[in-house]
Amino acid sequence: DAKTTQPPSMDCAEGRAANLPCNHSTISGNEYVYWYRQIHSQGPQYIIHGLKNNETNEMASLIITEDRKSSTLILPHATLRDTAVYYCIALAGQGGKLIFGQGTELSVKP
Amino acid sequence: DADVTQTPRNRITKTGKRIMLECSQTKGHDRMYWYRQDPGLGLRLIYYSFDVKDINKGEISDGYSVSRQAQAKFSLSLESAIPNQTALYFCATSDPPGQINNEQFFGPGTRLTVL
């Protein structure tokens, strides 16, 4: 199972783009990169996932490097409600068993 | 109404007591999971079930047991609670892989304190 590495914390100004990096240098070819976030001890919430192509949805964009060793989650216009812990996860095999690291605590400031 | 519900939401108990945490889902998903979260840490998988007749141990199953009573219900039991089982517990559901999105849907959590 690929291990992911994220910075423990980041700050972002409200209205600006938040770029959250993730390293997953040991990711295997069939492992997807998933992003979840957890707001203040609530249940984690799915954001986006991808395999090798860049992905975009209504919440965020996911940029995966060509060698798949790292990725960046982009929140294009961060709001105060985006303050949360963001988890980057390499999906473990076919079992759907999410392996959470410690994530990045994003603070969006006015 | 919430798709994934957990009861109770908060529980305080004493060392040695048997505790059951319950999870119900209306999403029609086959797969269900139990996680625990300690302060400042990410979630860790306790048990998971891919269908009614399937139970699998996760990363930290010692001291816990589970029961999958129906597709919609998955219960976690602490046979003899101990203080280091004080944590926030989450239930989650998902569709099997092969679906377009293998997203997991989480319940609101149960905060358990063992004195």
PDB file of C-alpha atoms in Angstrom:
ATOM      1  CA  ASP A   1       0.000   0.000   0.000  1.00  0.00           C
ATOM      2  CA  ALA A   2       1.415   3.339  -1.015  1.00  0.00           C
ATOM      3  CA  LYS A   3       2.226   5.750   1.780  1.00  0.00           C
ATOM      4  CA  THR A   4       1.378   9.403   1.326  1.00  0.00           C
ATOM      5  CA  THR A   5       3.172  12.397   2.813  1.00  0.00           C
ATOM      6  CA  GLN A   6       1.529  15.758   3.396  1.00  0.00           C
ATOM      7  CA  PRO A   7       2.590  18.942   5.178  1.00  0.00           C
ATOM      8  CA  PRO A   8       0.989  19.073   8.638  1.00  0.00           C
ATOM      9  CA  SER A   9      -0.520  22.534   8.189  1.00  0.00           C
ATOM     10  CA  MET A  10      -1.099  25.338   5.717  1.00  0.00           C
ATOM     11  CA  ASP A  11      -2.734  28.736   5.714  1.00  0.00           C
ATOM     12  CA  CYS A  12      -4.683  30.342   2.897  1.00  0.00           C
ATOM     13  CA  ALA A  13      -6.337  33.732   2.513  1.00  0.00           C
ATOM     14  CA  GLU A  14     -10.062  33.709   1.908  1.00  0.00           C
ATOM     15  CA  GLY A  15     -10.858  33.977  -1.787  1.00  0.00           C
ATOM     16  CA  ARG A  16      -7.476  32.767  -2.887  1.00  0.00           C
ATOM     17  CA  ALA A  17      -6.622  29.363  -4.279  1.00  0.00           C
ATOM     18  CA  ALA A  18      -5.520  26.744  -1.791  1.00  0.00           C
ATOM     19  CA  ASN A  19      -2.950  24.303  -3.183  1.00  0.00           C
ATOM     20  CA  LEU A  20      -2.450  21.235  -1.025  1.00  0.00           C
ATOM     21  CA  PRO A  21       0.469  18.978  -2.006  1.00  0.00           C
ATOM     22  CA  CYS A  22       0.805  15.247  -1.503  1.00  0.00           C
ATOM     23  CA  ASN A  23       3.722  12.934  -2.157  1.00  0.00           C
ATOM     24  CA  HIS A  24       3.054   9.281  -3.004  1.00  0.00           C
ATOM     25  CA  SER A  25       6.314   8.132  -4.545  1.00  0.00           C
ATOM     26  CA  THR A  26       5.592   4.403  -4.046  1.00  0.00           C
ATOM     27  CA  ILE A  27       2.136   4.418  -5.579  1.00  0.00           C
ATOM     28  CA  SER A  28       1.452   1.432  -7.828  1.00  0.00           C
ATOM     29  CA  GLY A  29      -0.056   1.601 -11.270  1.00  0.00           C
ATOM     30  CA  ASN A  30      -3.532   0.563 -10.222  1.00  0.00           C
ATOM     31  CA  GLU A  31      -3.829   2.743  -7.129  1.00  0.00           C
ATOM     32  CA  TYR A  32      -6.003   5.811  -7.280  1.00  0.00           C
ATOM     33  CA  VAL A  33      -5.297   9.005  -5.373  1.00  0.00           C
ATOM     34  CA  TYR A  34      -8.284  10.019  -3.244  1.00  0.00           C
ATOM     35  CA  TRP A  35      -8.805  13.208  -1.305  1.00  0.00           C
ATOM     36  CA  TYR A  36     -11.096  13.538   1.697  1.00  0.00           C
ATOM     37  CA  ARG A  37     -11.541  16.307   4.193  1.00  0.00           C
ATOM     38  CA  GLN A  38     -12.740  16.367   7.780  1.00  0.00           C
ATOM     39  CA  ILE A  39     -14.310  19.458   9.228  1.00  0.00           C
ATOM     40  CA  HIS A  40     -14.063  19.757  12.992  1.00  0.00           C
ATOM     41  CA  SER A  41     -14.489  16.089  14.047  1.00  0.00           C
ATOM     42  CA  GLN A  42     -17.335  15.458  11.609  1.00  0.00           C
ATOM     43  CA  GLY A  43     -17.254  12.383   9.409  1.00  0.00           C
ATOM     44  CA  PRO A  44     -14.752  12.690   6.554  1.00  0.00           C
ATOM     45  CA  GLN A  45     -16.154  13.911   3.256  1.00  0.00           C
ATOM     46  CA  TYR A  46     -15.055  12.756  -0.183  1.00  0.00           C
ATOM     47  CA  ILE A  47     -13.660  15.487  -2.413  1.00  0.00           C
ATOM     48  CA  ILE A  48     -12.176  13.992  -5.559  1.00  0.00           C
ATOM     49  CA  HIS A  49     -10.086  11.135  -6.893  1.00  0.00           C
ATOM     50  CA  GLY A  50      -7.943  10.348  -9.923  1.00  0.00           C
ATOM     51  CA  LEU A  51      -5.637   7.791 -11.467  1.00  0.00           C
ATOM     52  CA  LYS A  52      -3.343   9.669 -13.816  1.00  0.00           C
ATOM     53  CA  ASN A  53      -5.339  12.347 -15.560  1.00  0.00           C
ATOM     54  CA  ASN A  54      -6.151  15.671 -13.977  1.00  0.00           C
ATOM     55  CA  GLU A  55      -9.667  15.814 -12.583  1.00  0.00           C
ATOM     56  CA  THR A  56     -12.087  18.600 -11.735  1.00  0.00           C
ATOM     57  CA  ASN A  57     -15.444  18.646 -10.033  1.00  0.00           C
ATOM     58  CA  GLU A  58     -17.596  21.222  -8.328  1.00  0.00           C
ATOM     59  CA  MET A  59     -15.467  21.160  -5.200  1.00  0.00           C
ATOM     60  CA  ALA A  60     -11.879  21.028  -6.394  1.00  0.00           C
ATOM     61  CA  SER A  61      -9.289  20.126  -8.993  1.00  0.00           C
ATOM     62  CA  LEU A  62      -6.739  17.369  -8.736  1.00  0.00           C
ATOM     63  CA  ILE A  63      -3.431  17.654 -10.553  1.00  0.00           C
ATOM     64  CA  ILE A  64      -1.358  14.457 -10.735  1.00  0.00           C
ATOM     65  CA  THR A  65       2.218  14.587 -11.997  1.00  0.00           C
ATOM     66  CA  GLU A  66       3.080  12.554 -15.048  1.00  0.00           C
ATOM     67  CA  ASP A  67       5.185  10.111 -13.015  1.00  0.00           C
ATOM     68  CA  ARG A  68       2.317   9.863 -10.483  1.00  0.00           C
ATOM     69  CA  LYS A  69       4.671  10.398  -7.574  1.00  0.00           C
ATOM     70  CA  SER A  70       2.869  13.467  -6.328  1.00  0.00           C
ATOM     71  CA  SER A  71      -0.369  15.358  -6.666  1.00  0.00           C
ATOM     72  CA  THR A  72      -1.924  18.675  -5.722  1.00  0.00           C
ATOM     73  CA  LEU A  73      -5.459  19.369  -4.601  1.00  0.00           C
ATOM     74  CA  ILE A  74      -6.621  22.822  -5.613  1.00  0.00           C
ATOM     75  CA  LEU A  75      -9.526  24.642  -3.983  1.00  0.00           C
ATOM     76  CA  PRO A  76      -9.874  27.507  -6.459  1.00  0.00           C
ATOM     77  CA  HIS A  77     -11.521  30.098  -4.216  1.00  0.00           C
ATOM     78  CA  ALA A  78     -11.121  29.072  -0.601  1.00  0.00           C
ATOM     79  CA  THR A  79     -13.762  30.116   1.908  1.00  0.00           C
ATOM     80  CA  LEU A  80     -13.775  30.019   5.686  1.00  0.00           C
ATOM     81  CA  ARG A  81     -15.908  26.864   5.465  1.00  0.00           C
ATOM     82  CA  ASP A  82     -13.003  25.093   3.747  1.00  0.00           C
ATOM     83  CA  THR A  83     -11.043  25.138   6.993  1.00  0.00           C
ATOM     84  CA  ALA A  84     -10.520  21.431   7.665  1.00  0.00           C
ATOM     85  CA  VAL A  85      -8.032  18.592   7.732  1.00  0.00           C
ATOM     86  CA  TYR A  86      -7.394  17.305   4.211  1.00  0.00           C
ATOM     87  CA  TYR A  87      -6.335  13.702   3.672  1.00  0.00           C
ATOM     88  CA  CYS A  88      -4.573  12.384   0.605  1.00  0.00           C
ATOM     89  CA  ILE A  89      -5.005   8.607   0.322  1.00  0.00           C
ATOM     90  CA  ALA A  90      -3.769   5.986  -2.103  1.00  0.00           C
ATOM     91  CA  LEU A  91      -6.596   3.498  -2.344  1.00  0.00           C
ATOM     92  CA  ALA A  92      -5.384   0.149  -1.038  1.00  0.00           C
ATOM     93  CA  GLY A  93      -5.891  -2.551  -3.611  1.00  0.00           C
ATOM     94  CA  GLN A  94      -9.415  -3.573  -4.558  1.00  0.00           C
ATOM     95  CA  GLY A  95     -10.749  -3.566  -1.047  1.00  0.00           C
ATOM     96  CA  GLY A  96     -11.607   0.073  -0.789  1.00  0.00           C
ATOM     97  CA  LYS A  97      -9.858   0.210   2.581  1.00  0.00           C
ATOM     98  CA  LEU A  98      -8.886   3.808   3.132  1.00  0.00           C
ATOM     99  CA  ILE A  99      -5.598   4.276   4.951  1.00  0.00           C
ATOM    100  CA  PHE A 100      -5.541   7.705   6.543  1.00  0.00           C
ATOM    101  CA  GLY A 101      -2.364   9.549   7.422  1.00  0.00           C
ATOM    102  CA  GLN A 102      -2.366  12.656   9.559  1.00  0.00           C
ATOM    103  CA  GLY A 103      -3.401  14.949   6.733  1.00  0.00           C
ATOM    104  CA  THR A 104      -2.909  18.668   6.243  1.00  0.00           C
ATOM    105  CA  GLU A 105      -4.744  21.081   8.497  1.00  0.00           C
ATOM    106  CA  LEU A 106      -5.824  23.947   6.241  1.00  0.00           C
ATOM    107  CA  SER A 107      -6.738  27.227   7.896  1.00  0.00           C
ATOM    108  CA  VAL A 108      -8.531  29.725   5.683  1.00  0.00           C
ATOM    109  CA  LYS A 109      -8.171  33.186   7.119  1.00  0.00           C
ATOM    110  CA  PRO A 110     -10.213  36.341   6.402  1.00  0.00           C
TER     111      PRO A 110
ATOM    112  CA  ASP B   1     -32.599  12.282   6.728  1.00  0.00           C
ATOM    113  CA  ALA B   2     -28.958  11.262   6.967  1.00  0.00           C
ATOM    114  CA  ASP B   3     -27.850   8.376   4.769  1.00  0.00           C
ATOM    115  CA  VAL B   4     -25.519   6.933   7.430  1.00  0.00           C
ATOM    116  CA  THR B   5     -26.581   7.156  11.049  1.00  0.00           C
ATOM    117  CA  GLN B   6     -24.774   6.154  14.206  1.00  0.00           C
ATOM    118  CA  THR B   7     -26.144   5.567  17.677  1.00  0.00           C
ATOM    119  CA  PRO B   8     -25.401   6.672  20.284  1.00  0.00           C
ATOM    120  CA  ARG B   9     -23.679   9.931  19.366  1.00  0.00           C
ATOM    121  CA  ASN B  10     -22.024  10.203  22.751  1.00  0.00           C
ATOM    122  CA  ARG B  11     -21.412   7.582  25.403  1.00  0.00           C
ATOM    123  CA  ILE B  12     -19.586   7.546  28.696  1.00  0.00           C
ATOM    124  CA  THR B  13     -18.959   4.177  30.259  1.00  0.00           C
ATOM    125  CA  LYS B  14     -16.765   2.472  32.813  1.00  0.00           C
ATOM    126  CA  THR B  15     -13.861   0.095  32.442  1.00  0.00           C
ATOM    127  CA  GLY B  16     -15.008  -3.494  31.956  1.00  0.00           C
ATOM    128  CA  LYS B  17     -18.456  -2.685  30.602  1.00  0.00           C
ATOM    129  CA  ARG B  18     -19.727  -4.106  27.330  1.00  0.00           C
ATOM    130  CA  ILE B  19     -20.625  -1.454  24.792  1.00  0.00           C
ATOM    131  CA  MET B  20     -22.315  -1.671  21.420  1.00  0.00           C
ATOM    132  CA  LEU B  21     -22.169   1.052  18.789  1.00  0.00           C
ATOM    133  CA  GLU B  22     -24.669   0.820  15.982  1.00  0.00           C
ATOM    134  CA  CYS B  23     -24.580   1.964  12.390  1.00  0.00           C
ATOM    135  CA  SER B  24     -27.423   2.044   9.887  1.00  0.00           C
ATOM    136  CA  GLN B  25     -27.418   3.140   6.260  1.00  0.00           C
ATOM    137  CA  THR B  26     -30.089   3.850   3.687  1.00  0.00           C
ATOM    138  CA  LYS B  27     -27.743   4.040   0.705  1.00  0.00           C
ATOM    139  CA  GLY B  28     -28.166   0.409  -0.269  1.00  0.00           C
ATOM    140  CA  HIS B  29     -24.413  -0.157  -0.192  1.00  0.00           C
ATOM    141  CA  ASP B  30     -22.929  -3.593   0.331  1.00  0.00           C
ATOM    142  CA  ARG B  31     -19.725  -2.470   2.018  1.00  0.00           C
ATOM    143  CA  MET B  32     -19.531  -1.120   5.545  1.00  0.00           C
ATOM    144  CA  TYR B  33     -16.597  -0.069   7.708  1.00  0.00           C
ATOM    145  CA  TRP B  34     -15.763   0.889  11.276  1.00  0.00           C
ATOM    146  CA  TYR B  35     -12.945   3.347  12.018  1.00  0.00           C
ATOM    147  CA  ARG B  36     -11.638   4.964  15.158  1.00  0.00           C
ATOM    148  CA  GLN B  37      -9.960   8.320  15.467  1.00  0.00           C
ATOM    149  CA  ASP B  38      -7.728   9.429  18.316  1.00  0.00           C
ATOM    150  CA  PRO B  39      -7.078  13.128  18.947  1.00  0.00           C
ATOM    151  CA  GLY B  40      -4.789  14.683  16.365  1.00  0.00           C
ATOM    152  CA  LEU B  41      -4.554  11.516  14.302  1.00  0.00           C
ATOM    153  CA  GLY B  42      -6.144  10.159  11.157  1.00  0.00           C
ATOM    154  CA  LEU B  43      -8.755   7.425  11.108  1.00  0.00           C
ATOM    155  CA  ARG B  44      -7.746   3.802  11.579  1.00  0.00           C
ATOM    156  CA  LEU B  45      -9.746   0.866  10.270  1.00  0.00           C
ATOM    157  CA  ILE B  46     -11.123  -1.563  12.875  1.00  0.00           C
ATOM    158  CA  TYR B  47     -13.334  -3.951  10.873  1.00  0.00           C
ATOM    159  CA  TYR B  48     -14.991  -4.015   7.491  1.00  0.00           C
ATOM    160  CA  SER B  49     -17.661  -6.057   5.773  1.00  0.00           C
ATOM    161  CA  PHE B  50     -18.184  -6.486   2.047  1.00  0.00           C
ATOM    162  CA  ASP B  51     -21.586  -8.112   2.393  1.00  0.00           C
ATOM    163  CA  VAL B  52     -23.836  -9.676   5.026  1.00  0.00           C
ATOM    164  CA  LYS B  53     -21.812 -12.897   5.240  1.00  0.00           C
ATOM    165  CA  ASP B  54     -18.411 -11.259   5.123  1.00  0.00           C
ATOM    166  CA  ILE B  55     -16.411  -9.877   8.070  1.00  0.00           C
ATOM    167  CA  ASN B  56     -12.761  -8.808   7.925  1.00  0.00           C
ATOM    168  CA  LYS B  57     -10.316  -7.488  10.469  1.00  0.00           C
ATOM    169  CA  GLY B  58      -8.770  -4.128   9.886  1.00  0.00           C
ATOM    170  CA  GLU B  59      -5.676  -2.490  11.228  1.00  0.00           C
ATOM    171  CA  ILE B  60      -6.666  -2.442  14.920  1.00  0.00           C
ATOM    172  CA  SER B  61      -9.292  -5.126  15.602  1.00  0.00           C
ATOM    173  CA  ASP B  62      -8.044  -6.350  18.993  1.00  0.00           C
ATOM    174  CA  GLY B  63     -10.584  -5.683  21.722  1.00  0.00           C
ATOM    175  CA  TYR B  64     -13.440  -5.217  19.239  1.00  0.00           C
ATOM    176  CA  SER B  65     -15.994  -7.419  17.529  1.00  0.00           C
ATOM    177  CA  VAL B  66     -18.624  -6.702  14.886  1.00  0.00           C
ATOM    178  CA  SER B  67     -21.918  -8.024  13.651  1.00  0.00           C
ATOM    179  CA  ARG B  68     -23.483  -7.462  10.232  1.00  0.00           C
ATOM    180  CA  GLN B  69     -27.134  -8.056  10.992  1.00  0.00           C
ATOM    181  CA  ALA B  70     -28.390  -6.981   7.584  1.00  0.00           C
ATOM    182  CA  GLN B  71     -27.157  -5.120   4.557  1.00  0.00           C
ATOM    183  CA  ALA B  72     -28.123  -1.874   6.239  1.00  0.00           C
ATOM    184  CA  LYS B  73     -26.774  -2.528   9.743  1.00  0.00           C
ATOM    185  CA  PHE B  74     -23.272  -3.003  11.083  1.00  0.00           C
ATOM    186  CA  SER B  75     -22.600  -2.998  14.830  1.00  0.00           C
ATOM    187  CA  LEU B  76     -19.328  -2.617  16.694  1.00  0.00           C
ATOM    188  CA  SER B  77     -18.928  -4.103  20.170  1.00  0.00           C
ATOM    189  CA  LEU B  78     -16.371  -3.546  22.869  1.00  0.00           C
ATOM    190  CA  GLU B  79     -16.651  -6.678  25.000  1.00  0.00           C
ATOM    191  CA  SER B  80     -14.828  -5.209  27.973  1.00  0.00           C
ATOM    192  CA  ALA B  81     -14.114  -1.535  27.498  1.00  0.00           C
ATOM    193  CA  ILE B  82     -10.782  -0.065  28.579  1.00  0.00           C
ATOM    194  CA  PRO B  83      -9.720   3.582  28.852  1.00  0.00           C
ATOM    195  CA  ASN B  84      -7.466   3.521  25.776  1.00  0.00           C
ATOM    196  CA  GLN B  85     -10.549   2.766  23.685  1.00  0.00           C
ATOM    197  CA  THR B  86     -11.689   6.303  24.369  1.00  0.00           C
ATOM    198  CA  ALA B  87     -11.963   7.758  20.875  1.00  0.00           C
ATOM    199  CA  LEU B  88     -14.231   9.016  18.129  1.00  0.00           C
ATOM    200  CA  TYR B  89     -15.744   6.143  16.144  1.00  0.00           C
ATOM    201  CA  PHE B  90     -16.945   6.425  12.570  1.00  0.00           C
ATOM    202  CA  CYS B  91     -18.989   4.094  10.417  1.00  0.00           C
ATOM    203  CA  ALA B  92     -18.776   4.309   6.629  1.00  0.00           C
ATOM    204  CA  THR B  93     -20.321   2.669   3.573  1.00  0.00           C
ATOM    205  CA  SER B  94     -19.356   2.255  -0.054  1.00  0.00           C
ATOM    206  CA  ASP B  95     -20.268   0.444  -3.230  1.00  0.00           C
ATOM    207  CA  PRO B  96     -17.964  -2.310  -4.452  1.00  0.00           C
ATOM    208  CA  PRO B  97     -14.991  -1.373  -6.658  1.00  0.00           C
ATOM    209  CA  GLY B  98     -15.851  -1.221 -10.283  1.00  0.00           C
ATOM    210  CA  GLN B  99     -18.477   1.361  -9.685  1.00  0.00           C
ATOM    211  CA  ILE B 100     -17.683   4.709 -11.181  1.00  0.00           C
ATOM    212  CA  ASN B 101     -16.789   6.171  -7.834  1.00  0.00           C
ATOM    213  CA  ASN B 102     -15.563   4.130  -4.899  1.00  0.00           C
ATOM    214  CA  GLU B 103     -16.329   6.946  -2.505  1.00  0.00           C
ATOM    215  CA  GLN B 104     -16.941   6.138   1.141  1.00  0.00           C
ATOM    216  CA  PHE B 105     -19.784   7.855   2.960  1.00  0.00           C
ATOM    217  CA  PHE B 106     -19.226   8.492   6.631  1.00  0.00           C
ATOM    218  CA  GLY B 107     -21.611   8.754   9.532  1.00  0.00           C
ATOM    219  CA  PRO B 108     -21.486  11.611  12.041  1.00  0.00           C
ATOM    220  CA  GLY B 109     -19.410   9.677  14.558  1.00  0.00           C
ATOM    221  CA  THR B 110     -19.820   8.352  18.099  1.00  0.00           C
ATOM    222  CA  ARG B 111     -17.744   9.904  20.837  1.00  0.00           C
ATOM    223  CA  LEU B 112     -16.930   7.190  23.388  1.00  0.00           C
ATOM    224  CA  THR B 113     -15.323   7.846  26.734  1.00  0.00           C
ATOM    225  CA  VAL B 114     -14.197   4.959  28.917  1.00  0.00           C
ATOM    226  CA  LEU B 115     -13.496   5.925  32.514  1.00  0.00           C
TER     227      LEU B 115
END
